[in-house]
Amino acid sequence: VSAITFSPDGATLASAGDDLSVRLWDADKLSVRAIISGVPARTNALAFSPDSTLLAGADDTGTVHLWDVAAGTEVAALTGHTTAARTLVFLPDGTLVSADDIGRIILWDVASRAQRLTLDNAEIPVQDMALSPDGLLLTVGGDEILRGRMLPENAPAYERVNEPRHP
């Protein structure tokens, strides 16, 4: 298993594996509801939309895939990363944030499938992100930690946290 996550409503568990598939599980019964096959590369991260209707997956080619959870089918492939996309998270308003090995962070408007904002100045390979419960603080981690506040206009402002490296 290369990635795993629960839907916000708790009804679905999604997992990705090295067999280039994504499985959607009934979380109560722990039975597979659907298998999405034909994923072109290893999936590094999965995230559900706030309403649990879409599943996003970040892969080794840098593509961010969007799948319809009910149908188990791909509805979009978002391109903008030039190296492996490592992590992603949905903001409460449905904006999708993805990040990659060279520190590029992209905010996606999911409805239009367009890049809302691209940040190329993170200067760190991004390995993971976490969103605060109120949806206002996005923390990005890699070799260092960046803390970013999502402002009302969704214009992130970042500051470097000078903490020692996590062993």
Coordinates of C-alpha atoms in Angstrom, one line a residue, residues 7-164:
S7 CA -13.4 9.9 3.3
P8 CA -14.6 12.8 5.4
D9 CA -18.1 11.2 5.8
G10 CA -16.4 8.0 7.1
A11 CA -18.2 5.8 4.5
T12 CA -15.2 5.0 2.2
L13 CA -11.6 4.0 2.6
A14 CA -9.3 4.4 -0.4
S15 CA -6.0 2.6 -0.9
A16 CA -3.4 2.7 -3.6
G17 CA -0.9 0.0 -4.3
D18 CA 2.1 -0.9 -6.4
D19 CA -0.2 -2.8 -8.7
L20 CA -1.1 0.6 -10.2
S21 CA -4.7 0.5 -8.9
V22 CA -6.8 2.3 -6.4
R23 CA -9.3 0.5 -4.3
L24 CA -12.5 2.0 -2.8
W25 CA -13.6 0.1 0.3
D26 CA -16.8 0.1 2.2
A27 CA -15.4 1.3 5.5
D28 CA -18.1 -0.5 7.7
K29 CA -17.8 -3.9 6.0
L30 CA -14.1 -3.6 4.9
S31 CA -15.1 -4.9 1.5
V32 CA -13.9 -3.6 -1.8
R33 CA -16.7 -1.6 -3.6
A34 CA -14.6 -0.7 -6.7
I35 CA -11.2 -1.1 -8.2
I36 CA -9.8 1.7 -10.3
S37 CA -7.2 0.1 -12.6
G38 CA -4.9 1.6 -15.2
V39 CA -3.4 4.2 -13.0
P40 CA -0.3 5.1 -15.1
A41 CA 2.2 5.3 -12.2
R42 CA 2.6 4.7 -8.5
T43 CA 0.2 6.7 -6.4
N44 CA 2.0 8.6 -3.6
A45 CA -1.0 10.2 -1.9
L46 CA -4.8 10.2 -1.8
A47 CA -7.3 12.7 -0.5
F48 CA -11.1 13.0 -0.6
S49 CA -13.0 16.2 -1.4
P50 CA -14.8 17.7 1.6
D51 CA -18.1 16.3 0.3
S52 CA -16.6 12.8 -0.2
T53 CA -17.6 12.7 -3.9
L54 CA -14.2 13.0 -5.4
L55 CA -10.9 11.3 -4.7
A56 CA -7.6 12.8 -5.7
G57 CA -4.4 10.9 -6.2
A58 CA -0.9 12.2 -6.7
D59 CA 1.5 10.0 -8.8
D60 CA 5.1 9.6 -9.7
T61 CA 4.7 11.3 -13.1
G62 CA 3.5 14.5 -11.4
T63 CA -0.1 14.0 -12.5
V64 CA -2.9 14.6 -10.1
H65 CA -5.9 12.3 -10.9
L66 CA -9.5 13.0 -9.9
W67 CA -11.9 10.1 -9.6
D68 CA -15.6 10.1 -9.1
V69 CA -16.1 8.0 -6.0
A70 CA -19.7 6.8 -6.8
A71 CA -18.8 5.7 -10.4
G72 CA -15.2 4.6 -9.7
T73 CA -14.0 6.4 -12.8
E74 CA -11.4 9.1 -13.6
V75 CA -12.9 12.5 -14.3
A76 CA -9.7 14.5 -14.8
A77 CA -6.0 14.3 -14.9
L78 CA -4.4 17.6 -13.7
T79 CA -0.9 18.4 -15.0
G80 CA 1.4 21.1 -13.7
H81 CA 4.1 19.2 -11.8
T82 CA 7.3 18.3 -13.6
T83 CA 8.4 15.7 -11.0
A84 CA 6.7 13.3 -8.7
A85 CA 3.7 14.7 -6.9
R86 CA 4.1 13.5 -3.3
T87 CA 1.2 14.9 -1.3
L88 CA -2.1 16.6 -1.6
V89 CA -4.9 18.0 0.6
F90 CA -8.3 19.5 0.0
L91 CA -9.2 22.8 1.6
P92 CA -12.6 23.2 3.1
D93 CA -13.8 25.2 0.1
G94 CA -12.9 22.3 -2.3
T95 CA -9.7 23.8 -3.5
L96 CA -7.1 21.1 -4.0
V97 CA -3.5 21.7 -3.0
S98 CA -0.7 19.4 -4.4
A99 CA 3.1 19.5 -3.9
D100 CA 6.1 17.8 -5.4
D101 CA 9.7 16.8 -5.1
I102 CA 11.1 20.1 -6.2
G103 CA 8.9 22.2 -3.9
R104 CA 6.2 23.3 -6.4
I105 CA 2.9 23.8 -4.7
I106 CA -0.2 24.1 -6.8
L107 CA -3.7 25.2 -5.8
W108 CA -6.3 23.8 -8.1
D109 CA -9.8 25.0 -8.8
V110 CA -11.4 21.6 -9.0
A111 CA -14.6 22.7 -10.8
S112 CA -12.7 24.3 -13.7
R113 CA -9.7 21.9 -13.5
A114 CA -7.4 24.9 -13.7
Q115 CA -4.4 26.0 -11.6
R116 CA -5.5 28.8 -9.3
L117 CA -2.0 29.5 -8.0
T118 CA 1.4 28.0 -8.4
L119 CA 4.2 28.5 -5.9
D120 CA 7.7 27.6 -7.1
N121 CA 9.5 29.3 -4.2
A122 CA 9.1 26.7 -1.5
E123 CA 12.8 25.7 -2.2
I124 CA 12.3 22.3 -0.4
P125 CA 11.3 18.9 -1.6
V126 CA 7.8 18.6 -0.2
Q127 CA 7.0 15.2 1.4
D128 CA 3.8 15.9 3.3
M129 CA 1.2 18.6 4.1
A130 CA -1.3 19.0 6.9
L131 CA -4.2 21.3 7.1
S132 CA -5.5 22.8 10.4
P133 CA -9.1 21.9 11.4
D134 CA -10.2 25.5 10.6
G135 CA -8.7 25.3 7.1
L136 CA -6.6 28.4 7.6
L137 CA -3.1 26.9 8.3
L138 CA -1.3 24.7 5.8
T139 CA 1.9 23.2 7.0
V140 CA 4.3 21.8 4.4
G141 CA 7.1 19.5 5.4
G142 CA 10.2 18.1 3.7
D143 CA 13.8 18.7 4.5
E144 CA 12.6 21.8 6.4
I145 CA 9.1 22.9 7.6
L146 CA 7.2 25.8 6.0
R147 CA 4.1 27.2 7.6
G148 CA 1.6 28.9 5.4
R149 CA -1.6 30.7 6.2
M150 CA -4.4 30.5 3.7
L151 CA -5.8 34.0 3.6
P152 CA -9.4 34.7 2.7
E153 CA -8.4 35.3 -0.9
N154 CA -6.6 32.0 -0.9
A155 CA -3.3 33.8 -1.4
P156 CA -0.9 31.8 0.7
A157 CA 1.8 33.5 2.7
Y158 CA 4.6 31.2 4.0
E159 CA 7.3 31.5 6.7
R160 CA 10.1 29.1 7.3
V161 CA 10.2 27.4 10.7
N162 CA 13.8 27.1 11.8
E163 CA 13.4 23.9 13.8
P164 CA 16.0 21.2 13.9

